[in-house]
C-alpha atoms as one frame of an Amber mdcrd trajectory, in Angstrom:
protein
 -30.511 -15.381  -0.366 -29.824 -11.915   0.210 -26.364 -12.524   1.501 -25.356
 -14.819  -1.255 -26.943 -12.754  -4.178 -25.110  -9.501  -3.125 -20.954 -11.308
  -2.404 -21.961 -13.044  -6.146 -22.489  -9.762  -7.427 -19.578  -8.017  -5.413
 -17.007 -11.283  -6.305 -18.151 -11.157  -9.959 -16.802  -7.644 -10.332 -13.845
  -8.910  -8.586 -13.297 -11.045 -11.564 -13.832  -9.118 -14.237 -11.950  -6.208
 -12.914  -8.686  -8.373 -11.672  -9.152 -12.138 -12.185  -9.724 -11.497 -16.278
  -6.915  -9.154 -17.197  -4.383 -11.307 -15.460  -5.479 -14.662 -16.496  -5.255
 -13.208 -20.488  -1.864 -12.553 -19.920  -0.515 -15.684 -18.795  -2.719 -17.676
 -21.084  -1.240 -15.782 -23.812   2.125 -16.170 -22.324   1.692 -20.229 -22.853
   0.878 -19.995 -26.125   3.604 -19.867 -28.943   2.345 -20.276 -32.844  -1.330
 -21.506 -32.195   0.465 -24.331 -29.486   1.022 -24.774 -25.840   4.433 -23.683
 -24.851   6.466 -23.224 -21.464   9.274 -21.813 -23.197   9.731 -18.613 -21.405
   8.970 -20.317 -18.384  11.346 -22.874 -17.967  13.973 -20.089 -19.163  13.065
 -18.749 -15.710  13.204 -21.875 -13.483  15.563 -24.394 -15.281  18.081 -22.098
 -15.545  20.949 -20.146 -13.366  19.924 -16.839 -15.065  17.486 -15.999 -12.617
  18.335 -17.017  -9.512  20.341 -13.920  -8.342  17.621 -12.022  -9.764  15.069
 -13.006  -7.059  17.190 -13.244  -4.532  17.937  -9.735  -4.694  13.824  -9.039
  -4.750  13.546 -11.465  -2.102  16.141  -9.488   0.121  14.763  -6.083  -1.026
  11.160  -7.305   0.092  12.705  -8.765   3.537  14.750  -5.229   4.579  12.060
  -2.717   3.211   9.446  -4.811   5.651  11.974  -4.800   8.827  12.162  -1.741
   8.730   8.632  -0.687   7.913   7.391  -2.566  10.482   9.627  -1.095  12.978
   8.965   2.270  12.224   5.204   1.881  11.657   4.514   0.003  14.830   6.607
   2.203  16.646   5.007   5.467  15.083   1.345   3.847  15.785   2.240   2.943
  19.154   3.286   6.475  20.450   0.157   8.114  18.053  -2.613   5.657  19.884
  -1.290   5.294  23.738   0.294   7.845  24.863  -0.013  11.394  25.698   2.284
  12.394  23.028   2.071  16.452  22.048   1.472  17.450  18.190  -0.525  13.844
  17.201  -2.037  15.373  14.246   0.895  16.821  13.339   3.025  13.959  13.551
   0.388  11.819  11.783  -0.234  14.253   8.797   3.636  14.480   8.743   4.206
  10.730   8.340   1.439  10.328   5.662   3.794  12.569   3.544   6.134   9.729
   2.531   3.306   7.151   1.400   2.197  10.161  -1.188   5.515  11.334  -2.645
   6.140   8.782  -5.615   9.205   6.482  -4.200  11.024   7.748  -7.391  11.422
  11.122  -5.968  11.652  10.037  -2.361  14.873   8.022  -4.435  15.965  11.101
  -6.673  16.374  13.302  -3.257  18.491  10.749  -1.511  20.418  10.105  -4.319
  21.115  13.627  -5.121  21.927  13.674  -0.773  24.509  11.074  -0.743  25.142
  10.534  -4.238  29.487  10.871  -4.661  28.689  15.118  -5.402  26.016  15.121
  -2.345  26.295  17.555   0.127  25.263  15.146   2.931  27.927  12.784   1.345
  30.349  15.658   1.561  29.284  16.120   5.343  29.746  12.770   6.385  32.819
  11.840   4.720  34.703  14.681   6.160  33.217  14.410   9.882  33.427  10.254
  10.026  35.742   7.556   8.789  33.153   6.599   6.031  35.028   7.555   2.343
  32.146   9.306  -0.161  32.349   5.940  -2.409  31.376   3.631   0.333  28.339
   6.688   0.890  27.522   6.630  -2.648  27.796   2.741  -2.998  25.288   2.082
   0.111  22.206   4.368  -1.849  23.029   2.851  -5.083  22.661  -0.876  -3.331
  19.999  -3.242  -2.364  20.655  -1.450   1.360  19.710   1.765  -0.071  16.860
   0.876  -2.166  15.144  -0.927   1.139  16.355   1.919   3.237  14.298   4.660
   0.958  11.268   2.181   0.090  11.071   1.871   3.995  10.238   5.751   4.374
   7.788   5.599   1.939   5.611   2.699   3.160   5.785   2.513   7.056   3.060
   4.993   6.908   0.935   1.814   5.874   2.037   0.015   9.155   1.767   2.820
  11.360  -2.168   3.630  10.290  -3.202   0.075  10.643  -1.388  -0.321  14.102
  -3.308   2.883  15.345  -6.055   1.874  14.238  -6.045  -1.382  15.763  -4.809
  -0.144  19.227  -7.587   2.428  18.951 -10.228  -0.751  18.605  -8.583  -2.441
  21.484 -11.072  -3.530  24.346  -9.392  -1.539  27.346 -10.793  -4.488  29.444
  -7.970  -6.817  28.415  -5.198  -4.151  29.406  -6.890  -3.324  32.462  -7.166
  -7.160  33.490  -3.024  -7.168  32.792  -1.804  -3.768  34.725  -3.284  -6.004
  37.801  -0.267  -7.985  37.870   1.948  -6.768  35.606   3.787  -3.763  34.462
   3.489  -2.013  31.026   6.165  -4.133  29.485   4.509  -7.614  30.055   0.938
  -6.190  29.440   2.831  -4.787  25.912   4.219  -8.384  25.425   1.311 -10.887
  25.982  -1.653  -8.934  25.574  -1.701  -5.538  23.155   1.017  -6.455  21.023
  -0.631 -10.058  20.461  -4.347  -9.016  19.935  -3.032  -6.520  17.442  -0.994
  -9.540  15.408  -2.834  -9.962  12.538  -3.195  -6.268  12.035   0.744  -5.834
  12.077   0.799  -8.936   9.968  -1.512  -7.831   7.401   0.490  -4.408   7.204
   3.856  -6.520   7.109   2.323  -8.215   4.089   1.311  -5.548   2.285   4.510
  -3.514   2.553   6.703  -6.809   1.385   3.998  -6.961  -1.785   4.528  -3.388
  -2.633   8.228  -4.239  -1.947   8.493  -7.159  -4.075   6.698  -5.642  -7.026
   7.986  -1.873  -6.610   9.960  -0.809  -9.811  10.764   3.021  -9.230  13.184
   2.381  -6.639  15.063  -0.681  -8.524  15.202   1.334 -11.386  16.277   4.619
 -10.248  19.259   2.984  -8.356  20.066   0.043 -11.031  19.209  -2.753  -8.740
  18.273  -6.201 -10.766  15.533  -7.424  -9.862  11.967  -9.204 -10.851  10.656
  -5.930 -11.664  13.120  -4.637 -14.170  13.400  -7.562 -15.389   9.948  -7.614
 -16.191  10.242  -3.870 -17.457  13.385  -4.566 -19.995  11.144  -7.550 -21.257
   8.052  -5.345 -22.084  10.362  -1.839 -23.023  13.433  -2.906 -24.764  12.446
  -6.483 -26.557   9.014  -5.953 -26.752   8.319  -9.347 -25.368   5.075  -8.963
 -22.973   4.748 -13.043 -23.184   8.291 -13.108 -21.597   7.619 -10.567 -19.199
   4.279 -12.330 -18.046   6.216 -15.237 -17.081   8.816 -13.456 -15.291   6.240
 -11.727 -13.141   4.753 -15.866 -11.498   7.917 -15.902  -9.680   6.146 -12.988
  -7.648   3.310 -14.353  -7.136   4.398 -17.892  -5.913   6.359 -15.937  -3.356
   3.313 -14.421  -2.394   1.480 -17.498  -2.088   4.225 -18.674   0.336   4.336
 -16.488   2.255   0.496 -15.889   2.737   0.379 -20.087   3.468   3.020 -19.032
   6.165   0.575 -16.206   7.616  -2.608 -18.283   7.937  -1.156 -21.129   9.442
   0.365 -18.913  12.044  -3.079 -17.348  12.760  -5.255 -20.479  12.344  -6.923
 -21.427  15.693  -6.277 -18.405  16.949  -8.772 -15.065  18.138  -8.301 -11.964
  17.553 -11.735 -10.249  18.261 -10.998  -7.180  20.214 -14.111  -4.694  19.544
 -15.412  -3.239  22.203 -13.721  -0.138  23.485 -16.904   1.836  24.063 -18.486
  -0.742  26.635 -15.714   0.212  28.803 -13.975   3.834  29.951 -12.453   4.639
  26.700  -8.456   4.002  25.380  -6.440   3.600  28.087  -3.370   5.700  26.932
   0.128   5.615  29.336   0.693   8.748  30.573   4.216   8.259  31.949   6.751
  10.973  31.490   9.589   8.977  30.105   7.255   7.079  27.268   6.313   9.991
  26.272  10.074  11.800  26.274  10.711   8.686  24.176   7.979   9.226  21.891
   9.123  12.705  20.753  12.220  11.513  20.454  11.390   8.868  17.929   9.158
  10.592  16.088  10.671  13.717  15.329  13.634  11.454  14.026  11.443   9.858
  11.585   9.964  13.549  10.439  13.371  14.525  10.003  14.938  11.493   7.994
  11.677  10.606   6.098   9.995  13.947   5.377  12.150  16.856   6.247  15.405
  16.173   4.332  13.802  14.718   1.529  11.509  17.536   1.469  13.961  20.295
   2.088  15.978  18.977  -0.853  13.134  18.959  -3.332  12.532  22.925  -2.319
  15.962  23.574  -2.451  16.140  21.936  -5.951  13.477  23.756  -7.412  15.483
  27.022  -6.818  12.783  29.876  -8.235   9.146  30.153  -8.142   8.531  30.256
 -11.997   9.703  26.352 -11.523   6.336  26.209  -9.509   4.348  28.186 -12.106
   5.837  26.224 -15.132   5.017  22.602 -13.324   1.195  24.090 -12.511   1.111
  24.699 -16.058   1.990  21.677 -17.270   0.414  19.187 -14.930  -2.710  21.068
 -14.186  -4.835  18.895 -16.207  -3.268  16.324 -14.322  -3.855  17.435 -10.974
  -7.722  18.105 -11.681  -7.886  14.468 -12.999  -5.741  12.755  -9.988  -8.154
  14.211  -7.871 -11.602  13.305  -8.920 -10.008   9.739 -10.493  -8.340   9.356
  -6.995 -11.677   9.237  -4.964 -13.589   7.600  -7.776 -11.377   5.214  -7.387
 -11.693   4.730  -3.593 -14.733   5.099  -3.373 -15.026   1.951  -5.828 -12.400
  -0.040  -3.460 -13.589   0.938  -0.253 -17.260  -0.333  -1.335 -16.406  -3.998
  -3.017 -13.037  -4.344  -0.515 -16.009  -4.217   2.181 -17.887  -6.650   1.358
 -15.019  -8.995  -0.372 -13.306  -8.313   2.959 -16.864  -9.414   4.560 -16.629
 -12.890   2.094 -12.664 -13.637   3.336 -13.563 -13.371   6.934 -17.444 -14.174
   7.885 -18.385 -16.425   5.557 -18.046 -20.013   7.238 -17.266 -22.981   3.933
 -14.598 -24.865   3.278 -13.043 -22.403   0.978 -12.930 -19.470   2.981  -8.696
 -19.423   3.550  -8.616 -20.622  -0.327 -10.846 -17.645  -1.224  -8.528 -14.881
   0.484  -5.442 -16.309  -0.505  -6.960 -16.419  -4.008  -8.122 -12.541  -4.278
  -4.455 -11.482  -1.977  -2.616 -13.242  -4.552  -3.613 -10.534  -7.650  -1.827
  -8.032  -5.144   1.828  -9.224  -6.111   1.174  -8.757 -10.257   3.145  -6.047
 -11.283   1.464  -2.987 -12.170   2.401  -3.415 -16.448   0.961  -6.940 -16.771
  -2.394  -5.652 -15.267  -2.088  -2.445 -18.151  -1.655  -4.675 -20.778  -4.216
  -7.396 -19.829  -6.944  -4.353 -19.837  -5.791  -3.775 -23.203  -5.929  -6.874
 -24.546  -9.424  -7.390 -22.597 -10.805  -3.664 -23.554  -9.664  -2.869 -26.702
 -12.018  -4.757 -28.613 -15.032  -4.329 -30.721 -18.150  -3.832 -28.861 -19.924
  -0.871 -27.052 -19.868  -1.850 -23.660 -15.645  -2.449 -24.535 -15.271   0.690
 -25.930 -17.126   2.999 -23.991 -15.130   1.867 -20.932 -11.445   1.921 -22.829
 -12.223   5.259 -24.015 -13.013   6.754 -20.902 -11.907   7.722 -17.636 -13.898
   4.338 -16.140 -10.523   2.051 -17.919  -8.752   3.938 -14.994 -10.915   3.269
 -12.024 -11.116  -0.541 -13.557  -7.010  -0.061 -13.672  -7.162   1.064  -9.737
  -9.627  -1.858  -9.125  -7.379  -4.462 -10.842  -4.496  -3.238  -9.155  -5.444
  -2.617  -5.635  -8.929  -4.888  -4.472  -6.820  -7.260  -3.259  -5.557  -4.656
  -0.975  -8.555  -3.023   0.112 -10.073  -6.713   0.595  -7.070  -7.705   2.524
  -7.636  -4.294   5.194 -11.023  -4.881   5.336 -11.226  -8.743   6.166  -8.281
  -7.889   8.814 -11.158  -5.225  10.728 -14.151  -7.455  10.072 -11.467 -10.172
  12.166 -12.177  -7.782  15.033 -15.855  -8.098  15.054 -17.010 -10.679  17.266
 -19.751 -13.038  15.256 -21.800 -12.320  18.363 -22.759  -9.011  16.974 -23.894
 -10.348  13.703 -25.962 -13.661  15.159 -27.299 -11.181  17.455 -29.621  -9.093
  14.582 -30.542 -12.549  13.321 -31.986 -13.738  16.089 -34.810 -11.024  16.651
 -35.345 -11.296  13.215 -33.624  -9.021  11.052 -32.459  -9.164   7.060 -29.090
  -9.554   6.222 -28.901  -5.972   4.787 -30.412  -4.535   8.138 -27.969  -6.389
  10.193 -25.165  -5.276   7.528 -25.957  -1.847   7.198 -27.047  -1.412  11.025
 -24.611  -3.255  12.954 -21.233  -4.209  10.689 -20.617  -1.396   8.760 -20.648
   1.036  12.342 -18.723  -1.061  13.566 -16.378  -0.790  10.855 -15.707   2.880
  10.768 -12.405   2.889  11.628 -11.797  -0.213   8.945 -13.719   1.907   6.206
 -12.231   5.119   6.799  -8.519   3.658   6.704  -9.486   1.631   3.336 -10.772
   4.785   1.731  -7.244   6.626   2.949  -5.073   3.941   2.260  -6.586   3.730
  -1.307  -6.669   7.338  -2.076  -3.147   7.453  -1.302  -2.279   4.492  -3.662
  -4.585   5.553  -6.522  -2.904   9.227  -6.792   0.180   7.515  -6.835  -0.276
   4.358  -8.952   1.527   4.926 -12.282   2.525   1.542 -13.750  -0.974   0.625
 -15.412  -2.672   3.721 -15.378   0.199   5.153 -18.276  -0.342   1.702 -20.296
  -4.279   2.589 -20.131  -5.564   6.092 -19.362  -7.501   7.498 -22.516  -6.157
  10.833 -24.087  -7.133  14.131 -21.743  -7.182  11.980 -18.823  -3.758  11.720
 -17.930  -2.939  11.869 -14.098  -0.468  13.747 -11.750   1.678  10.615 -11.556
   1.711  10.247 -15.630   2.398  14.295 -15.972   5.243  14.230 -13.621   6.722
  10.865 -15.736   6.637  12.966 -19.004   8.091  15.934 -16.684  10.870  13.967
 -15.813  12.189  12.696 -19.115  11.579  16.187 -21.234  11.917  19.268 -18.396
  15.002  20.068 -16.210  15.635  18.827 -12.313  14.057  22.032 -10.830  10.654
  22.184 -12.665  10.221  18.190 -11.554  11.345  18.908  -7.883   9.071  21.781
  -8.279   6.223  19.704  -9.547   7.025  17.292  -6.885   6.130  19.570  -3.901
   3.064  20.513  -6.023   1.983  16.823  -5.464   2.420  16.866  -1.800   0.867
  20.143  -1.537  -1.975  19.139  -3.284  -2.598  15.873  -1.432  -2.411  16.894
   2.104  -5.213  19.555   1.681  -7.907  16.730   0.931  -6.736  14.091   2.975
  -6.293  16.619   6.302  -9.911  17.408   5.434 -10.965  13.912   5.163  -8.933
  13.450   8.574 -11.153  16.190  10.342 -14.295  14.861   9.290 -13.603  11.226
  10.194 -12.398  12.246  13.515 -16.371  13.397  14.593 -17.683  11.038  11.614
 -16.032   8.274  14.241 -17.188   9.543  17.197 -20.861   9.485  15.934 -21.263
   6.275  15.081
């Protein structure tokens, strides 16, 4: 009883945080006059008009998850197992990418091989490439995946540490017997840590798939500006609704593809402690390898784009002027930012718990059903917590008009995610460890509380990270929502961008990453002993 009364309680919020909003706006999208009407959606599917349209987010989603995944898996690899010099360095490094908005990660490449660019300039007079063919590959489909890739292989490349990091030595010590790094790489590590990898792949092609900054920036048409000209320029949300279910049936697909590769299969890999500890591969060459690769990443996804926002912002009054203006905003990003994973990290747990433990017939259903909220797009969640909030009634209005309409935006927009990391670490537990509380007797809360969550440490600390980073950086419902006063970092730099010049939004820019790194290289320290506790 206490297991079902506590994931009823947990699911219900799920609902009315994510499963409400949503469903109000596609109702309302069937509804034309007072009747039932599929106008706007068999514009979409019974016609030529879109076709191109999601083909392009289709390839977008493909490229920007290539290459995440080989980056992140790569970057995880070489972090977890093997003696590589600077870790924390490197790690804090790549985490810079996931919190600059991709907008600005965009704006610095453009302005880098943009036609005027000096790195277009560079190349085009030390190769045979001509500075159009430069300019045309950033302002392309290419470009777009190429920059969204820096910006989310960070997701990747904590899950894959994390995962190798869980690993039961015992397995890789059973394959160095007869084998050689390679094939112990091949058929054991690599496919214990599958659904990890696949679980990162999946969230990078639904942030893919639904990003707009990027599409935008460079003019690329696709779902999401699609979506964005319906809501902005003909003020038709009903249209716009509509245009966002081709994103989530591509979802849907594609998470149908992912569970029938993994049905059957195990995965449960916990145990690293009963053994000698991480077995890491101390060879000299790995390791060469390892710097190698990694300092190329720091350099193409954080120095250069870095450097170019600091050498943008020219002077430090542009510093003094963005503090000015955004430092409402930055007080607000910061305490709405761990609200807000706080709030994810505790109902992703124990929906995460519900998608993976829970034996009945509906248990693939149920994921699939709270991953597929993941692919809305950021403004149909905004406006269906208007239409849901903004209504007569105290318990409405004290949560539209106050900063708890923002957490319930982060909620809407990212349990699915938090959910989806969770279930993929409770996947790792063996059910052993649970049936064995039960039988000497002990409540579901004791064995919960007790057993599970220790063993989830490494599960709860990435959720919490992972969703801070999102949450300071989610801007597409929190400026349809956020009261007045409580406007965040993401919302001030918007404003920034449209009324100040290049240098004070570069400027503001590095005040972002600045600002960021402190807490979460805090939060890194602590959950480095806070891990080795439990």
């Amino acid at each position: 009883m206490q297991k079902k009364l506590t994931l009823g309680f947990f699911f219900t919020i799920f609902i009315c945080s994510t499963f409400l909003p949503v469903v109000w706006m596609f109702g309302s999208s069937l509804s034309e006059e007072g009747k039932i009407s599929f106008i706007y959606y068999r514009d979409i599917f019974l016609t030529q008009r879109y076709v191109k349209v999601i083909l392009n987010s289709l390839t977008l989603a493909s490229l920007t998850t290539l290459l995440s995944s080989l980056m992140g898996v790569s970057a995880g690899f070489f972090l977890s197992k093997t003696s590589l010099p600077f870790k924390n360095f490197f790690r804090m490094c790549f985490f810079v990418p996931l919190i600059i908005p991709s907008y600005i990660t965009g704006i610095a490449w453009a302005n880098l091989l943009g036609k005027t660019g000096f790195l277009n300039v560079f190349l085009s007079y030390y190769t045979l490439l001509t500075p159009e063919s430069i300019s045309d590959f950033i302002y392309s489909i290419y470009g777009a995946a190429f920059i969204l890739s820096m910006n989310l292989f960070p997701v990747v490349m904590l899950m894959t540490e994390y995962a190798l990091k869980n690993l039961n030595p015992r397995f890789e010590e059973s394959g160095f017997i007869g084998g050689n790094i390679s094939l112990v790489l091949r058929q054991i590590t690599l496919p214990l840590i599958a659904p990890t990898i696949l679980s990162g792949m999946m969230i990078v092609f639904v942030l893919s798939i639904s990003e707009f900054g990027i599409p935008s920036l460079l003019q690329i048409n696709v779902l999401t500006t699609q979506i964005f000209t319906q809501f902005s320029a003909f003020y038709n949300e009903k249209a716009a609704t509509a245009i966002a279910f081709p994103l989530i049936m591509i979802t849907l697909v594609f998470m149908i593809l992912e569970q029938v590769y993994l049905q059957g299969k195990s995965f449960e890999i916990m145990g690293r402690k009963a053994s000698n500890g991480l077995i890491q591969y101390r060879i000299r060459w790995l390791t060469v390898v390892g710097i190698l690769f990694c300092t190329l990443i720091l350099t193409v996804c954080v120095i250069i784009p870095f450097s170019t926002l600091i050498i943008t912002s020219k002077t430090i009054s542009a510093y003094y002027d963005a503090f000015r203006l955004a430092k409402n905003g930055i007080t607000n990003t910061i305490l709405f930012g761990s609200l807000g994973a706080t709030f994810l990290t505790i109902i992703g747990l124990f929906l995460g718990y519900l998608s993976e433990k829970i034996q009945f017939k509906l248990r693939n259903s149920a994921a699939s059903f709270i991953w597929i909220f993941f692919a809305v797009p950021a403004t149909v969640i905004g406006v269906g917590l208007i239409k849901l909030c903004n209504r007569p009634g105290i318990i409405f209005q004290s949560i539209y008009g106050s900063l708890w309409i923002i957490i319930l935006g982060y909620g809407a927009r990212f349990l699915p995610l938090s959910s989806r990391i969770m279930a993929n670490y409770f996947k790792q537990i063996p059910n052993s460890m649970e049936e064995s509380g039960a039988v000497i007797g002990a409540s579901w809360f004791t064995v919960f509380s007790r057993i599970l969550i220790p063993l989830q440490g490494y599960g709860i600390i990435a959720t919490w990270l992972i969703s801070f980073m999102f949450c300071i950086g989610e801007l597409g419902t929190t400026i349809l929502i956020y009261p007045p006063g409580h406007e965040t970092l993401p919302i001030a730099l918007f404003t920034i961008m449209v009324n100040s010049p290049v240098n004070i939004v570069s400027a503001l820019s590095v005040v972002i990453v600045a600002m960021t790194l402190l807490p979460v290289g805090i939060f890194l320290v602590i959950s480095k002993y806070l891990v080795k506790s439990l």
